[in-house]
Short mmCIF file of C-alpha atoms in Angstrom, two decimals:
data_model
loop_
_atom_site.label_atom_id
_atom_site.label_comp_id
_atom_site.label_asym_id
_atom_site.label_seq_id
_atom_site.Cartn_x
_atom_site.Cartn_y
_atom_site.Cartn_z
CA UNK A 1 66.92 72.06 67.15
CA UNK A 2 66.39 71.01 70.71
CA UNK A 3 66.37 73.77 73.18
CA UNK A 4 66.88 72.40 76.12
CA UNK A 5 70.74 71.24 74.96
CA UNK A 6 71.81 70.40 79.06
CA UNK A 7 74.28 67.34 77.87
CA UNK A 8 77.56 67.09 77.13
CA UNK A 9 76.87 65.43 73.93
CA UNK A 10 74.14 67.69 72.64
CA UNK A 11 76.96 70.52 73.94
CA UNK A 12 80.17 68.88 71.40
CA UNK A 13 77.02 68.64 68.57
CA UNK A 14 76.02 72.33 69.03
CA UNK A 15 80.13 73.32 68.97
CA UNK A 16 81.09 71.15 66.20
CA UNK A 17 77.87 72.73 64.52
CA UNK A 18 79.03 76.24 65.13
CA UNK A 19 82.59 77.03 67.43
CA UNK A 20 82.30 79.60 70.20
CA UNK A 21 85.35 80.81 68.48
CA UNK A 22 83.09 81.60 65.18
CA UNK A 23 80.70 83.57 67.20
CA UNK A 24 80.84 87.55 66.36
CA UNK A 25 82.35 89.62 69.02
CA UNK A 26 80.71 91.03 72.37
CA UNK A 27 79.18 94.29 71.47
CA UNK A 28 81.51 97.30 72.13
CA UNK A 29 81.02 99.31 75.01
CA UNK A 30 78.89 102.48 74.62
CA UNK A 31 81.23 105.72 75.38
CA UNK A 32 79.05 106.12 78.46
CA UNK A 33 80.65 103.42 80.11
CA UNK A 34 84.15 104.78 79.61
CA UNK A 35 83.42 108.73 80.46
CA UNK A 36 81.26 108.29 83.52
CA UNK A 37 83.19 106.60 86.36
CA UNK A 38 85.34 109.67 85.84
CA UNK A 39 82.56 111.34 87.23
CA UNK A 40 82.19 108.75 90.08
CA UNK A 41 85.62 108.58 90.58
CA UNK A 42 85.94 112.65 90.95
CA UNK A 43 82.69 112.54 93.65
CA UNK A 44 84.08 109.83 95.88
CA UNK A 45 88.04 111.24 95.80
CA UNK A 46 87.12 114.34 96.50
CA UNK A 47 84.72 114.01 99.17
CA UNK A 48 87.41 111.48 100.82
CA UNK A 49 89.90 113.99 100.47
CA UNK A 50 87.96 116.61 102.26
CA UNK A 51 86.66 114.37 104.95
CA UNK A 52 89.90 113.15 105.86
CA UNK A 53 91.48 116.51 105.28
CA UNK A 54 89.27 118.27 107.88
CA UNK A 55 89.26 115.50 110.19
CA UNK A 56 92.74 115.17 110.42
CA UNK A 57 92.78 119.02 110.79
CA UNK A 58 91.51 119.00 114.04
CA UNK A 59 92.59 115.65 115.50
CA UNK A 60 95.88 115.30 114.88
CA UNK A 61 98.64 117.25 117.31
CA UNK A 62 99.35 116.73 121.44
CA UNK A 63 96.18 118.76 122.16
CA UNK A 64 93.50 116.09 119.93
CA UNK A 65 91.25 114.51 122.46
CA UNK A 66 90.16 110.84 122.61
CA UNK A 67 86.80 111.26 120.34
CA UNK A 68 88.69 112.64 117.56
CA UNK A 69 91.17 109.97 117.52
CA UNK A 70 88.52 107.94 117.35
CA UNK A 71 87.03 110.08 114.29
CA UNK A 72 90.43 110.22 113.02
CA UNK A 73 90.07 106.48 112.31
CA UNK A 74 86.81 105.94 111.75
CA UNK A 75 87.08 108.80 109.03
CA UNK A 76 89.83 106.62 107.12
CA UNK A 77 88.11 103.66 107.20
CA UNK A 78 84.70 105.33 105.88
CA UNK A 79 87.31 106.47 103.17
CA UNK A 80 88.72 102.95 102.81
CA UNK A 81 85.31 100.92 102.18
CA UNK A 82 84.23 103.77 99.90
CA UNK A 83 87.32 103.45 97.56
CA UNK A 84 87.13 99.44 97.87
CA UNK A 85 83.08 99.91 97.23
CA UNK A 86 84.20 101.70 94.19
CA UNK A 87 86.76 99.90 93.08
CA UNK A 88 83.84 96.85 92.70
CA UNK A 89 81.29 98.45 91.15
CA UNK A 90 83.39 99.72 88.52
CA UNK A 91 85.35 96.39 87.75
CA UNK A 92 83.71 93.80 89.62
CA UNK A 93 81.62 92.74 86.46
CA UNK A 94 78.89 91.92 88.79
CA UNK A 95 75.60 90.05 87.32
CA UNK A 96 77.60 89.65 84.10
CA UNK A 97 75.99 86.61 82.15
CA UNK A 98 79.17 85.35 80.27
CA UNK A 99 79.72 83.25 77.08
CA UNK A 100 80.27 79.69 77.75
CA UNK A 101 79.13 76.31 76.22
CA UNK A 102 76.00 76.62 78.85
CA UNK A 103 74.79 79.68 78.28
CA UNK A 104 75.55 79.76 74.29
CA UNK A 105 74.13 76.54 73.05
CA UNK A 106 71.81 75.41 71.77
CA UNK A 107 71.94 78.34 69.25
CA UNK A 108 68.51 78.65 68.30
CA UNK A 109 67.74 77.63 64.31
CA UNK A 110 66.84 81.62 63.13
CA UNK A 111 69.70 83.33 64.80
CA UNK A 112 72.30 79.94 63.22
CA UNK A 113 70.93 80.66 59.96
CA UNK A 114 71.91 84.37 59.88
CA UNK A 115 75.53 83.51 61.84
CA UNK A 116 75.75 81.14 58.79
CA UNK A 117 75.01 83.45 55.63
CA UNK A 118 76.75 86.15 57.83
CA UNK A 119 73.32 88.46 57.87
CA UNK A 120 72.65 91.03 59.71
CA UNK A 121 70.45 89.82 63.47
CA UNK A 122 69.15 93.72 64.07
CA UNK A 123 65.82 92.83 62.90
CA UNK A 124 65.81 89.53 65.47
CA UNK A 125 63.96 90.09 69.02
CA UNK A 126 64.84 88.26 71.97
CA UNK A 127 63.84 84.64 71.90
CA UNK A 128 61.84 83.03 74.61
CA UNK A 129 63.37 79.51 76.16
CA UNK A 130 61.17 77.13 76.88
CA UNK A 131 59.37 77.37 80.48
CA UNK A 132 60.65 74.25 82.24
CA UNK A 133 64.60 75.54 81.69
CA UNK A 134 66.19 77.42 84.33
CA UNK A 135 69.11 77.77 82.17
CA UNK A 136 67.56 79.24 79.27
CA UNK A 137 64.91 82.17 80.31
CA UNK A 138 65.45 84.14 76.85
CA UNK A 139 68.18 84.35 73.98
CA UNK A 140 69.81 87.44 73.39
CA UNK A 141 70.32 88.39 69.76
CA UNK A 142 72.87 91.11 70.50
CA UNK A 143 75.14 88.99 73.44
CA UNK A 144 74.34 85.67 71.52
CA UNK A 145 74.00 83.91 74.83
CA UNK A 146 70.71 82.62 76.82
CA UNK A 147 69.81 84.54 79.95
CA UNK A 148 68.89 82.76 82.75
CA UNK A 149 65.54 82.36 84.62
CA UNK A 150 65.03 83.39 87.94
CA UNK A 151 67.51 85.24 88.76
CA UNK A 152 66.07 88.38 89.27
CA UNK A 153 65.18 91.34 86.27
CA UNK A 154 67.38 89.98 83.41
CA UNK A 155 68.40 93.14 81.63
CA UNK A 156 70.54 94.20 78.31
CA UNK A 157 72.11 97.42 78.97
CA UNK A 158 72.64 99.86 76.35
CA UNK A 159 75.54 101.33 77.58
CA UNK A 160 77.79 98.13 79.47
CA UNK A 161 76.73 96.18 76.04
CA UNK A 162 76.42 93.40 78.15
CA UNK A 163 73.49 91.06 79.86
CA UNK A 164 72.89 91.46 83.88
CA UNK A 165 71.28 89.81 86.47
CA UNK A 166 69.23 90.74 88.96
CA UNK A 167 69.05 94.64 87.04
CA UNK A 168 68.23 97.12 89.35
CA UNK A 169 69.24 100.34 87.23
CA UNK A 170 72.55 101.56 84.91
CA UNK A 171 74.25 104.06 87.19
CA UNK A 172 75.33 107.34 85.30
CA UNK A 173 77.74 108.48 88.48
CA UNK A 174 79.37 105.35 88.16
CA UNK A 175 78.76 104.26 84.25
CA UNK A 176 77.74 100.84 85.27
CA UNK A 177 75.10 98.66 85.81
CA UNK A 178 74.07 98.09 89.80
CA UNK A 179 72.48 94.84 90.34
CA UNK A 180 71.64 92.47 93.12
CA UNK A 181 75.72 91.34 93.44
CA UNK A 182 77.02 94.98 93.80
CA UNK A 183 74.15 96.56 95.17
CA UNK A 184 76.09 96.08 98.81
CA UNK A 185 78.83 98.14 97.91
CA UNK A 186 76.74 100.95 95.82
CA UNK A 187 74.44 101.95 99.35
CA UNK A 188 77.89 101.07 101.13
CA UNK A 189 79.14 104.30 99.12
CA UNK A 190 76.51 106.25 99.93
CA UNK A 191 76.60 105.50 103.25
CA UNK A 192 80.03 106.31 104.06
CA UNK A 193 79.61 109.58 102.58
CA UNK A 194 76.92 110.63 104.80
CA UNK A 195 78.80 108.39 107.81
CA UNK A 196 82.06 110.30 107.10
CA UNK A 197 80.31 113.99 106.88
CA UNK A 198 78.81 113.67 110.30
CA UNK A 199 82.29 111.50 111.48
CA UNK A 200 84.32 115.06 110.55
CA UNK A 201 81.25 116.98 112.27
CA UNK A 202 82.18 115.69 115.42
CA UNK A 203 85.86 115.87 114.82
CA UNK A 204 85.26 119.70 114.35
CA UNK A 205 82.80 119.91 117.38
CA UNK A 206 84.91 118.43 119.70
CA UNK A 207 88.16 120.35 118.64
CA UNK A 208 90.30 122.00 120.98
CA UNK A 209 90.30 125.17 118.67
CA UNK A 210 86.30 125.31 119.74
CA UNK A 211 86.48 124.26 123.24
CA UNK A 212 84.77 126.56 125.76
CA UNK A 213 87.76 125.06 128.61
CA UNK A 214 90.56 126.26 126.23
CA UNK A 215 88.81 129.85 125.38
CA UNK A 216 88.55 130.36 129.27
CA UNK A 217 92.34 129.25 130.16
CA UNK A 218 93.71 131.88 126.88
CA UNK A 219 91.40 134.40 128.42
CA UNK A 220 92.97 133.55 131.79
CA UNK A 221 96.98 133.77 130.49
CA UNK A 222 96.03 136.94 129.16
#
């Protein structure tokens, strides 16, 4: 069987040999990846809820000075890129390696042989491609696809059931993978939560309610 497989013809030969439709299912998802974005979801709602919640306290009403407007709307968009940032990294499917003629075929000859007599593959390992493909770095046995080559740490994760490039570790806040495509929005999350903590800190310190000028004129009416 050749491995290389990069033309259309040796692409129809591989299908007609065995359909992507005939290929076994994806793995299922581990119940990691269902149960912890809850916990994700719970940290970054709640912290935008309170950051917005105090910040709005104190800078909304005919006595809120410029600065906390300012906070005011820096605080909701801290809030906004931090749900968006979320919303990506839990179904942005970044680094995904998905089934397609390129990345399926060619199948190699020990893994065709078990599709064929429908055997089991958990006793196959990975399978090296061969050196001069960028296409085909190694063969996953579980995904049934090729992994590409340079692309970064190629990783299957136990939990997402699925292949990722450029793997930089499987989140448990989050229940997903964060790789080189998503990485952007997972230190954009943690930014904004320190951003919108000291955002509300200066909301509060620059309140009316703490203002030495207010104190003295209520001391003065009195």
């Amino acid at each position: 069987c050749d491995m290389v497989g990069d033309t259309d013809e040796e692409f129809a030969e591989n299908e007609r040999r065995f359909p992507l439709a005939d290929l076994p299912e994806m793995p299922g998802r581990g119940g990691a990846f269902w149960t912890e974005p809850l916990m994700g979801v719970c940290v970054v709602g709640v912290l935008c809820t309170i950051l917005v919640a105090v910040t709005s306290g104190v800078s909304i009403g005919p006595e809120a000075t410029q600065p906390q407007q300012i906070a005011l709307a820096l605080v909701w968009a801290e809030a906004a890129i931090a749900v968006v940032s979320t919303a990506y990294l839990l179904w942005g499917n970044a680094g995904v390696v998905h089934r397609s003629e390129q990345t399926c075929y060619p199948i190699p000859p020990e893994v065709e042989e078990c599709l064929r007599r429908s055997k089991s593959l958990d006793n196959l390992k990975n399978i090296p491609g061969p050196q001069d493909s960028p296409l085909q770095g190694s063969y996953c046995v579980r995904c049934l696809l090729w992994r590409p080559r340079n692309e970064g740490k190629v990783h299957h994760c136990n939990v997402c059931q699925r292949c990722v490039t450029g793997f930089d570790h499987h989140c448990g806040v989050f229940g997903r993978c964060i790789v080189r495509a998503n990485m952007p929005c997972f230190m954009a999350n943690i930014g904004m939560m320190f951003a919108g903590m000291v955002t509300a800190m200066v909301a509060v310190m620059t309140s009316s309610a703490i203002n030495p000028e207010k104190f003295e004129i209520e001391s003065n009416g009195g």
